[in-house]
Short mmCIF file of C-alpha atoms in Angstrom, two decimals:
data_model
loop_
_atom_site.label_atom_id
_atom_site.label_comp_id
_atom_site.label_asym_id
_atom_site.label_seq_id
_atom_site.Cartn_x
_atom_site.Cartn_y
_atom_site.Cartn_z
CA GLY B 105 0.00 0.00 0.00
CA VAL B 106 2.94 2.35 0.42
CA VAL B 107 3.67 2.51 -3.31
CA ASP B 108 -0.07 2.51 -4.06
CA LEU B 109 -0.54 5.69 -2.06
CA GLY B 110 2.43 7.34 -3.70
CA SER B 111 4.46 7.79 -0.56
CA LEU B 112 7.12 5.50 -2.02
CA THR B 113 7.84 5.38 -5.75
CA PRO B 114 8.39 2.06 -7.54
CA ALA B 115 11.97 3.18 -8.28
CA LEU B 116 12.65 3.79 -4.60
CA ALA B 117 11.03 0.47 -3.67
CA ASN B 118 13.45 -1.26 -6.04
CA GLU B 119 16.37 0.51 -4.38
CA LEU B 120 15.20 -0.36 -0.85
CA VAL B 121 14.78 -4.03 -1.65
CA LYS B 122 18.51 -4.20 -2.48
CA ASP B 123 19.04 -3.83 1.27
CA GLU B 124 18.26 -7.17 2.91
CA GLN B 125 16.58 -5.35 5.81
CA PHE B 126 13.65 -4.67 3.46
CA ALA B 127 11.26 -7.03 1.72
CA LEU B 128 9.03 -6.30 -1.22
CA VAL B 129 5.50 -7.68 -1.27
CA SER B 130 3.33 -7.12 -4.30
CA ASN B 131 -0.47 -7.11 -4.22
CA LYS B 132 -3.24 -5.81 -6.42
CA MET B 133 -3.35 -2.03 -6.35
CA THR B 134 -6.38 0.09 -5.62
CA ILE B 135 -5.05 3.00 -7.70
CA THR B 136 -5.61 3.41 -11.42
CA HIS B 137 -3.46 5.86 -13.34
CA TYR B 138 -5.28 7.12 -16.42
CA LEU B 139 -5.62 9.87 -18.99
CA THR B 140 -8.72 11.94 -19.50
CA ILE B 141 -9.16 13.18 -23.03
CA ARG B 142 -11.50 16.12 -23.45
CA GLY B 143 -13.13 15.49 -26.77
CA ASP B 144 -16.45 17.29 -26.63
CA GLU B 145 -14.98 20.27 -28.49
CA GLY B 146 -11.61 21.63 -29.52
CA PRO B 147 -8.77 19.84 -31.25
CA LEU B 148 -9.74 16.35 -30.04
CA ALA B 149 -13.45 16.50 -30.89
CA ASP B 150 -12.84 14.11 -33.78
CA GLU B 151 -13.15 10.52 -32.53
CA ARG B 152 -10.27 9.46 -34.78
CA LEU B 153 -7.88 11.67 -32.83
CA LYS B 154 -8.91 10.16 -29.50
CA GLN B 155 -8.44 6.69 -30.98
CA ALA B 156 -5.05 7.72 -32.39
CA ILE B 157 -3.90 8.85 -28.94
CA SER B 158 -4.91 5.53 -27.42
CA LEU B 159 -3.12 3.59 -30.16
CA ALA B 160 0.06 5.71 -29.90
CA ILE B 161 0.68 5.15 -26.19
CA ASP B 162 2.81 2.12 -25.37
CA ARG B 163 1.29 1.23 -22.01
CA ASN B 164 3.52 -1.84 -21.67
CA ALA B 165 6.63 0.31 -21.97
CA ILE B 166 5.30 2.82 -19.44
CA THR B 167 4.47 0.16 -16.86
CA SER B 168 7.84 -1.47 -17.40
CA GLN B 169 9.92 1.71 -17.44
CA TYR B 170 8.21 3.70 -14.68
CA PHE B 171 6.38 1.12 -12.55
CA TYR B 172 8.95 -1.69 -12.86
CA ASP B 173 6.23 -4.08 -14.07
CA TYR B 174 4.30 -3.81 -10.81
CA ALA B 175 1.49 -2.07 -12.69
CA VAL B 176 -0.76 -3.84 -15.18
CA PRO B 177 -1.34 -2.04 -18.47
CA THR B 178 -4.96 -1.98 -19.59
CA ARG B 179 -7.56 0.09 -21.41
CA ASN B 180 -10.04 -0.33 -18.56
CA LEU B 181 -10.63 2.39 -15.99
CA ILE B 182 -11.74 -0.11 -13.33
CA ASN B 183 -8.68 -1.73 -11.79
CA SER B 184 -8.12 -5.33 -10.77
CA ALA B 185 -8.83 -4.65 -7.10
CA SER B 186 -12.53 -4.33 -8.02
CA SER B 187 -14.62 -7.43 -8.60
CA PHE B 188 -15.75 -5.64 -11.79
CA GLY B 189 -12.18 -5.04 -12.94
CA LYS B 190 -10.95 -6.75 -16.07
CA VAL B 191 -7.66 -6.30 -17.88
CA VAL B 192 -8.41 -5.13 -21.40
CA GLU B 193 -5.24 -5.63 -23.40
CA PRO B 194 -3.82 -2.38 -24.75
CA ILE B 195 -3.43 -2.00 -28.48
CA TYR B 196 -0.25 -0.26 -29.59
CA ASP B 197 -0.21 0.60 -33.30
CA VAL B 198 1.77 3.71 -34.21
CA GLU B 199 1.18 3.37 -37.95
CA ARG B 200 -2.60 3.19 -37.52
CA ALA B 201 -2.42 6.12 -35.07
CA ARG B 202 -0.46 8.21 -37.57
CA ALA B 203 -2.97 7.37 -40.33
CA LEU B 204 -5.91 8.39 -38.11
CA VAL B 205 -4.30 11.75 -37.34
CA LYS B 206 -3.71 12.31 -41.06
CA GLU B 207 -7.35 11.40 -41.85
CA ALA B 208 -8.72 13.69 -39.15
CA ALA B 209 -6.40 16.68 -39.41
CA GLY B 210 -4.79 16.45 -42.83
CA GLU B 211 -1.79 18.74 -42.83
CA GLN B 212 -3.14 20.95 -40.03
CA PRO B 213 -1.15 20.83 -36.78
CA VAL B 214 -2.89 19.27 -33.80
CA ARG B 215 -1.90 21.03 -30.59
CA VAL B 216 -3.15 20.00 -27.17
CA ARG B 217 -2.74 21.12 -23.58
CA PHE B 218 -1.60 18.21 -21.41
CA LEU B 219 -2.21 18.81 -17.70
CA VAL B 220 -0.17 17.16 -14.98
CA PRO B 221 -1.07 17.68 -11.31
CA GLN B 222 1.83 18.73 -9.09
CA TYR B 223 0.94 15.96 -6.60
CA GLY B 224 1.60 13.45 -9.38
CA THR B 225 5.16 14.64 -9.85
CA ASP B 226 5.87 14.18 -6.15
CA ARG B 227 4.10 10.85 -5.61
CA TYR B 228 4.34 9.19 -9.02
CA PRO B 229 6.62 9.62 -12.05
CA TYR B 230 4.00 11.76 -13.81
CA LYS B 231 6.40 14.31 -15.26
CA GLU B 232 8.46 11.56 -16.87
CA ILE B 233 5.37 9.68 -18.06
CA ALA B 234 3.92 12.88 -19.54
CA GLU B 235 7.19 13.52 -21.38
CA TRP B 236 7.17 9.92 -22.67
CA ILE B 237 3.59 10.34 -23.92
CA GLN B 238 4.48 13.76 -25.38
CA ALA B 239 7.20 12.09 -27.48
CA GLU B 240 4.85 9.30 -28.57
CA LEU B 241 2.21 11.83 -29.63
CA ALA B 242 4.78 13.93 -31.51
CA ALA B 243 5.63 10.82 -33.55
CA ILE B 244 2.04 10.70 -34.85
CA GLY B 245 1.63 14.43 -35.44
CA ILE B 246 0.12 15.66 -32.17
CA GLU B 247 1.99 18.39 -30.30
CA ALA B 248 1.34 18.12 -26.55
CA ASN B 249 2.19 21.11 -24.40
CA ILE B 250 2.75 19.77 -20.86
CA GLN B 251 1.69 22.03 -18.02
CA ILE B 252 2.30 21.06 -14.40
CA LEU B 253 -0.25 22.78 -12.16
CA ASP B 254 -0.70 22.97 -8.41
CA GLY B 255 -3.80 21.31 -7.00
CA ALA B 256 -6.14 24.30 -7.09
CA ALA B 257 -5.13 25.38 -10.61
CA TYR B 258 -5.37 21.77 -11.85
CA LYS B 259 -8.88 21.33 -10.42
CA LYS B 260 -9.99 24.66 -11.87
CA ALA B 261 -8.63 23.83 -15.34
CA MET B 262 -10.37 20.44 -15.22
CA ARG B 263 -13.64 21.97 -14.02
CA ASP B 264 -13.48 24.71 -16.69
CA GLY B 265 -12.57 22.26 -19.46
CA ASP B 266 -9.32 24.13 -20.05
CA TYR B 267 -7.32 21.13 -21.24
CA GLU B 268 -7.31 18.41 -23.89
CA ILE B 269 -5.41 15.68 -22.01
CA ALA B 270 -4.93 15.23 -18.26
CA ILE B 271 -3.30 12.51 -16.21
CA HIS B 272 -4.94 11.35 -12.95
CA THR B 273 -5.25 8.69 -10.31
CA ARG B 274 -8.44 7.02 -9.24
#
């Protein structure tokens, strides 16, 4: 539960376990890390762009690189700690993602505001994950401008719909 709550990062847990005074026990997590895509209006209103974003993100690489394979990549918001949770295998297809962006936007640039809550940079590797996703989106023609906001500003931007992509925990 210590990693789950964000008081200890997976990277730090891996360092601590090198000391034989510590043991690492892994259980199902109650936290889901996910992206919200605002697609009711603005640059991501076209369903093809939302699908392209999903296809362009290598969830397996993120869980391996930043969560040391303790996390389970899925396309389901409900995590495995719930009796309703089911792992829905992620689909990673950069070529299809690139084609969808081209279909939806043509030669027009697609620019999005990607919000990251400050708490996520302290408790989880959200800054690094956002930068990883930013690079993946750039490869398919979507320019993501990452903005790290304190709690109040983040909540206000979310409430006001002043974003296109945001990373969260649930």
